[in-house]
PDB file of C-alpha atoms in Angstrom:
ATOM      1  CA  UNK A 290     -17.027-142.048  34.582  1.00 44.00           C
ATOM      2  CA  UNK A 291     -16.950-140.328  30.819  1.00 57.00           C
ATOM      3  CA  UNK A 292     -20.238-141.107  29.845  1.00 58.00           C
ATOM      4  CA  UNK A 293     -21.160-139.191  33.433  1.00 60.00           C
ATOM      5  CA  UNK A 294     -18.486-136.269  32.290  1.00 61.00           C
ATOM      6  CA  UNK A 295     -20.790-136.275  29.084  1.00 61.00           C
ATOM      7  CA  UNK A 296     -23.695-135.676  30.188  1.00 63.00           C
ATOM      8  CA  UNK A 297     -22.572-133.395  32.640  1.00 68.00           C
ATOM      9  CA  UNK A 298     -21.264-131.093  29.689  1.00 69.00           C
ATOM     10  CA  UNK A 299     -24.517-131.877  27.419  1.00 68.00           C
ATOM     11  CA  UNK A 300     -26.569-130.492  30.708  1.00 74.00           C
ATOM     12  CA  UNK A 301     -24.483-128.031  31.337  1.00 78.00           C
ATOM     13  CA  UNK A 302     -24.178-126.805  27.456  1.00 78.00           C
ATOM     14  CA  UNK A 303     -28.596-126.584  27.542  1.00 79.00           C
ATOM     15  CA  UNK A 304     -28.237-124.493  30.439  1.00 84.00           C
ATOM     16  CA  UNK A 305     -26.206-122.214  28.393  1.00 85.00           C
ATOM     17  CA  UNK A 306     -28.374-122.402  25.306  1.00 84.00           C
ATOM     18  CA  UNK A 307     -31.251-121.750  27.582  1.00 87.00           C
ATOM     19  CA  UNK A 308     -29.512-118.761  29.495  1.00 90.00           C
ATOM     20  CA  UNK A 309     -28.135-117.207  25.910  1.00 90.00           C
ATOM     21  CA  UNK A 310     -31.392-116.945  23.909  1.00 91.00           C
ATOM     22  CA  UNK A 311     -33.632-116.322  27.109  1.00 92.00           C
ATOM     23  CA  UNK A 312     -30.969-113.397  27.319  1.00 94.00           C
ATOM     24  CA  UNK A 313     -31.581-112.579  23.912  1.00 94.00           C
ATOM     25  CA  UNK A 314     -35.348-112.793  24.478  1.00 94.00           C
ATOM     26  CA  UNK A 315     -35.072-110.352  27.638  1.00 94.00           C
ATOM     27  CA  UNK A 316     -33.196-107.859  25.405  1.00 95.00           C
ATOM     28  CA  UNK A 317     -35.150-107.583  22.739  1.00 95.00           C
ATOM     29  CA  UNK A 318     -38.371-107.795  24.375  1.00 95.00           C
ATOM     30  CA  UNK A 319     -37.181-104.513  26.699  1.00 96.00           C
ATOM     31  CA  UNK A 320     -36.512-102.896  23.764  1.00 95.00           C
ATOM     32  CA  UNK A 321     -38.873-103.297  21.362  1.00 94.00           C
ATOM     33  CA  UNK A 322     -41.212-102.204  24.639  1.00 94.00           C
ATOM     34  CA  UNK A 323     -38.850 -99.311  25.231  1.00 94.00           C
ATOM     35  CA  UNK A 324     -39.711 -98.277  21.277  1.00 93.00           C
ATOM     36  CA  UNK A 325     -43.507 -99.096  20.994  1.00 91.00           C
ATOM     37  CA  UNK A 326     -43.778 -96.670  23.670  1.00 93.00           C
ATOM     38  CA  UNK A 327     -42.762 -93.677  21.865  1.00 91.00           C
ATOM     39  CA  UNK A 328     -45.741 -91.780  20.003  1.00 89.00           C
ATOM     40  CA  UNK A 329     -43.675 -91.833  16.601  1.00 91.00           C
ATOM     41  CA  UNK A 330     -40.741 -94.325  14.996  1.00 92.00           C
ATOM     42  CA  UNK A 331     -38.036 -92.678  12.338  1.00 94.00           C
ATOM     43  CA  UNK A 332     -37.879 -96.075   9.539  1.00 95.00           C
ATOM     44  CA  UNK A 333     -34.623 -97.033  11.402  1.00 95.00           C
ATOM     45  CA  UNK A 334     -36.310 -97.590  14.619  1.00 95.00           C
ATOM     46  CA  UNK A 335     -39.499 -99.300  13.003  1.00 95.00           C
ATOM     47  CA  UNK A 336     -37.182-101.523  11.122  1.00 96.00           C
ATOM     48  CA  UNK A 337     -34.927-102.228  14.433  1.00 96.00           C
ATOM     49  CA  UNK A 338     -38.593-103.203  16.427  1.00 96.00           C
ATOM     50  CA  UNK A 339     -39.197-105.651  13.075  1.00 96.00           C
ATOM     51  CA  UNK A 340     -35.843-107.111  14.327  1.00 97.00           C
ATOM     52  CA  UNK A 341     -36.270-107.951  17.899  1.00 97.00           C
ATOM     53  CA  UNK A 342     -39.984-108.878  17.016  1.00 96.00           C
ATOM     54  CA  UNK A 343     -37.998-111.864  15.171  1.00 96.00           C
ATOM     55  CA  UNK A 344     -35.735-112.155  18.072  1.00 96.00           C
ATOM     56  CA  UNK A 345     -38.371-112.308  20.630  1.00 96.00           C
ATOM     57  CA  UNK A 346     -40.304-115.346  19.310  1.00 95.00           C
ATOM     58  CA  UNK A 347     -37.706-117.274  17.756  1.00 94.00           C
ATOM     59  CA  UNK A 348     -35.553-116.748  21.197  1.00 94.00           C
ATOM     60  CA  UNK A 349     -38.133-117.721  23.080  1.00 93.00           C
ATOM     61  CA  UNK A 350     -39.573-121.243  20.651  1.00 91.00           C
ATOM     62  CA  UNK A 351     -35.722-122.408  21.092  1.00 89.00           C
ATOM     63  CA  UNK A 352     -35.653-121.883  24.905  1.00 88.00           C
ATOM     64  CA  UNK A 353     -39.704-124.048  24.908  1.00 88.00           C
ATOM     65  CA  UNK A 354     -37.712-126.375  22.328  1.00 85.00           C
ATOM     66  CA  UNK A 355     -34.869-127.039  24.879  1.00 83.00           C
ATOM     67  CA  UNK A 356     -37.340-127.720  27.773  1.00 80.00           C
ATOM     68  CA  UNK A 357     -39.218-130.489  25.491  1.00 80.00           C
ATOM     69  CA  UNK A 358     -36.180-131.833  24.376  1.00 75.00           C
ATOM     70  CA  UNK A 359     -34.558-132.018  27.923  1.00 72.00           C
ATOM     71  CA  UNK A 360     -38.046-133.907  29.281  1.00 73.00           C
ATOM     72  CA  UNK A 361     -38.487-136.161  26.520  1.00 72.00           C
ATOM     73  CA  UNK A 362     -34.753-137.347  26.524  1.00 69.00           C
ATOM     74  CA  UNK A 363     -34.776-137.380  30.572  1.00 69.00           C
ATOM     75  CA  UNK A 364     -35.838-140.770  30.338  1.00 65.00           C
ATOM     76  CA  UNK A 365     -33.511-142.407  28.010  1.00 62.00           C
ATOM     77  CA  UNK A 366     -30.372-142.936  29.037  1.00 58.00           C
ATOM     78  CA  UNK A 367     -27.603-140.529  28.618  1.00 53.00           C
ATOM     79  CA  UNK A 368     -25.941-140.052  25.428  1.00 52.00           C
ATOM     80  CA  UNK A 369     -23.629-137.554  26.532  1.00 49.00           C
ATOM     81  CA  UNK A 370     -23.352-136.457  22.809  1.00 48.00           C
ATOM     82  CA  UNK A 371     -24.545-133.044  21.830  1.00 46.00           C
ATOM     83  CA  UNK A 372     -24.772-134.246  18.129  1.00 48.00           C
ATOM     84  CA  UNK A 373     -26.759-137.005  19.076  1.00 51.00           C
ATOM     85  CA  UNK A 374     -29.492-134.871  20.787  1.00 55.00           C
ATOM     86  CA  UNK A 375     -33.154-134.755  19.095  1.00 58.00           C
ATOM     87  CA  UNK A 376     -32.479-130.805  18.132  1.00 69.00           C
ATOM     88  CA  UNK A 377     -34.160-130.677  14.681  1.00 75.00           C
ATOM     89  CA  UNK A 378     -32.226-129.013  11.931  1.00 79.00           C
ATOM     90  CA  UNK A 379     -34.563-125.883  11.778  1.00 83.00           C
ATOM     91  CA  UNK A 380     -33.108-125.091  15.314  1.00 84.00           C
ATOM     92  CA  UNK A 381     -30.072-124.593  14.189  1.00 85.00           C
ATOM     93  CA  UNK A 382     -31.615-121.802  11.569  1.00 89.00           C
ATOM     94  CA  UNK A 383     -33.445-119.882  14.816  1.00 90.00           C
ATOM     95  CA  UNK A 384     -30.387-119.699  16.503  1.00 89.00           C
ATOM     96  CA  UNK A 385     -28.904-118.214  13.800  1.00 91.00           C
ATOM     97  CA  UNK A 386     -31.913-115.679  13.100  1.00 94.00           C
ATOM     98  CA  UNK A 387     -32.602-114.809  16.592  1.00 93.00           C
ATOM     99  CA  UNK A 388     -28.866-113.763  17.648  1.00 93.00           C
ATOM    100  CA  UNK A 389     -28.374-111.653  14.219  1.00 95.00           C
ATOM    101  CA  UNK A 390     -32.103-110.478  14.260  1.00 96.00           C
ATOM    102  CA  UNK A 391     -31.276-109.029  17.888  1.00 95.00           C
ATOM    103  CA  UNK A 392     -28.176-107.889  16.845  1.00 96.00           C
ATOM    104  CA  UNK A 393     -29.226-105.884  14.357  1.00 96.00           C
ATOM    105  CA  UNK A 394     -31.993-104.329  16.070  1.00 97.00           C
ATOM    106  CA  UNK A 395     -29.336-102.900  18.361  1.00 97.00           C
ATOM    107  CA  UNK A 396     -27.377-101.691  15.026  1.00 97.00           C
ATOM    108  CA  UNK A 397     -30.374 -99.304  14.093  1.00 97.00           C
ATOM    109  CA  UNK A 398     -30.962 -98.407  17.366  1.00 96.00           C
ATOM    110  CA  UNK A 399     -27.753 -97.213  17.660  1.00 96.00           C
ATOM    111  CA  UNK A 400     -27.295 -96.666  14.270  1.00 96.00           C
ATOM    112  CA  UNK A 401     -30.414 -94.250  14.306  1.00 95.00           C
ATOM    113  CA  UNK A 402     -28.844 -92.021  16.997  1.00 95.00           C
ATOM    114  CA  UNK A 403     -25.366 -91.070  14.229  1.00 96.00           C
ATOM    115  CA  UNK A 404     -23.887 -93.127  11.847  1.00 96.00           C
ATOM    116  CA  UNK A 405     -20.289 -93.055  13.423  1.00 97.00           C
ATOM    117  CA  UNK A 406     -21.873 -94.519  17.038  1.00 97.00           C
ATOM    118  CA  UNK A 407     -23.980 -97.473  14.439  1.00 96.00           C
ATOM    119  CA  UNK A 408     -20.167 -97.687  13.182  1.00 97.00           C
ATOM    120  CA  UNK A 409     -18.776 -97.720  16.634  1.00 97.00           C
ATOM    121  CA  UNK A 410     -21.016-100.579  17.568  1.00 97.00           C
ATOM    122  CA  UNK A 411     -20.222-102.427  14.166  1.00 96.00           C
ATOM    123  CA  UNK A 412     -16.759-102.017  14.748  1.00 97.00           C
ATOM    124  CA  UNK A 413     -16.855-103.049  18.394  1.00 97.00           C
ATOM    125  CA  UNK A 414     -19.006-106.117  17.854  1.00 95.00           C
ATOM    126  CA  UNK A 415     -16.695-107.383  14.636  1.00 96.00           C
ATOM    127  CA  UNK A 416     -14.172-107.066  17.374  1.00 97.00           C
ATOM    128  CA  UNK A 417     -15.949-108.965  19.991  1.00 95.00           C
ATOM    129  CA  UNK A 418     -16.912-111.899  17.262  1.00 93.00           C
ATOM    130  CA  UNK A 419     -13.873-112.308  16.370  1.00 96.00           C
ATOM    131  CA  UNK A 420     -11.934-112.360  19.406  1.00 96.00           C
ATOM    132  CA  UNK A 421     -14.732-115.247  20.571  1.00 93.00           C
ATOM    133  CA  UNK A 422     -14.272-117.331  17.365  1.00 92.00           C
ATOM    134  CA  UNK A 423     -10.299-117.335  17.522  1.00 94.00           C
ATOM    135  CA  UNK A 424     -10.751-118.301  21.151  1.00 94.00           C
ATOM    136  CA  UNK A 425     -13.554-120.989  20.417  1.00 89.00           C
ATOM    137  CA  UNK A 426     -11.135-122.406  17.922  1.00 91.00           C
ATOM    138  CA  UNK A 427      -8.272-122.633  19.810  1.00 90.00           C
ATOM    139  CA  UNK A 428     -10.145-123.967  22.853  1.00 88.00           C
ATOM    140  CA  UNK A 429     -11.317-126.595  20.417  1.00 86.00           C
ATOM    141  CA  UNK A 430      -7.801-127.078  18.820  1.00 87.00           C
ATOM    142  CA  UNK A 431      -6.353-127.268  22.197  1.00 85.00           C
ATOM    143  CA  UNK A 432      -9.421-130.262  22.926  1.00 78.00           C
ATOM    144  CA  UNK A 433      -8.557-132.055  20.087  1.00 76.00           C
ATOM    145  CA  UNK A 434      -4.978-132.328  21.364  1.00 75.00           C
ATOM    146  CA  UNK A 435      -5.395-133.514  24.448  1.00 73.00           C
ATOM    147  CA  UNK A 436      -7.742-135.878  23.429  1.00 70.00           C
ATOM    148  CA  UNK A 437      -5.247-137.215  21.103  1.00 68.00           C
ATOM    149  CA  UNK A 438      -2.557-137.555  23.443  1.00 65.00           C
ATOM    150  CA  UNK A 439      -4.857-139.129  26.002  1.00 62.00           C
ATOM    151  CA  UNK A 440      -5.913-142.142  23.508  1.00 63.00           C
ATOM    152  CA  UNK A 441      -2.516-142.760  22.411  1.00 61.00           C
ATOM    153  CA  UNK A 442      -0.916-142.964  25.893  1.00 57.00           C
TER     154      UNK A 442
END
């Protein structure tokens, strides 16, 4: 029944990696459409459609590298490890480069309008972060505790 569990959660965490960086893709690909359609670009904007250019294909190569992974492992048996997956270790670099690459796209964009709304949005997204990492960590605290107390019953 856990190694079911497992790979319930491993499928179910690809979904999400799939839905968050197709999401990512989507954004940035309406936007940097939105600005190649205007006749001229202030350096902000030019240097915000440089970021979701980024965004767009390294969004999109971790979405095609999800799919391959998911078909070639569909045949071995579950591991129901994340870790153990086949993600190679420059995946972990896209993610990183496609979710700040889109972010700060969005930065100039907004930061290109005034200053003080490019510092709103700062503001508002260090905000954001952090209230997801403190609640990642505790979720992950609060994991770690009941897995404890579960193997020493």
């Amino acid at each position: 029944m856990d190694d079911q569990t497992d790979a319930n959660t491993v499928s179910a965490e690809r979904r999400v990696v799939i839905l968050v960086h197709g999401a990512i893709a989507g954004a940035s690909l309406a936007a940097a459409l939105e600005l190649a359609s205007r006749e001229a670009l202030s350096p902000l904007l030019l240097a915000a459609l440089g970021c979701f250019a980024v965004a767009v294909t390294t969004s999109i190569a971790l979405v095609v590298l999800s799919r391959v992974i998911y078909e070639l492992e569909k045949g071995s048996p579950p591991d129901g490890r994340l870790g153990n997956q086949a993600w190679p270790a420059l995946s972990v670099v896209l993610a990183v480069v496609d979710q700040i690459a889109c972010y700060a796209g969005f930065l100039l964009i907004f930061w290109s309008f005034h200053w003080i709304i490019g510092m709103v949005f700062l503001v508002a997204s260090i905000v954001a972060f952090a209230t997801i990492w403190m609640e990642e960590r505790h979720l992950r605290n609060t994991k770690k505790i009941r897995k404890g107390s579960l193997e020493h019953a």
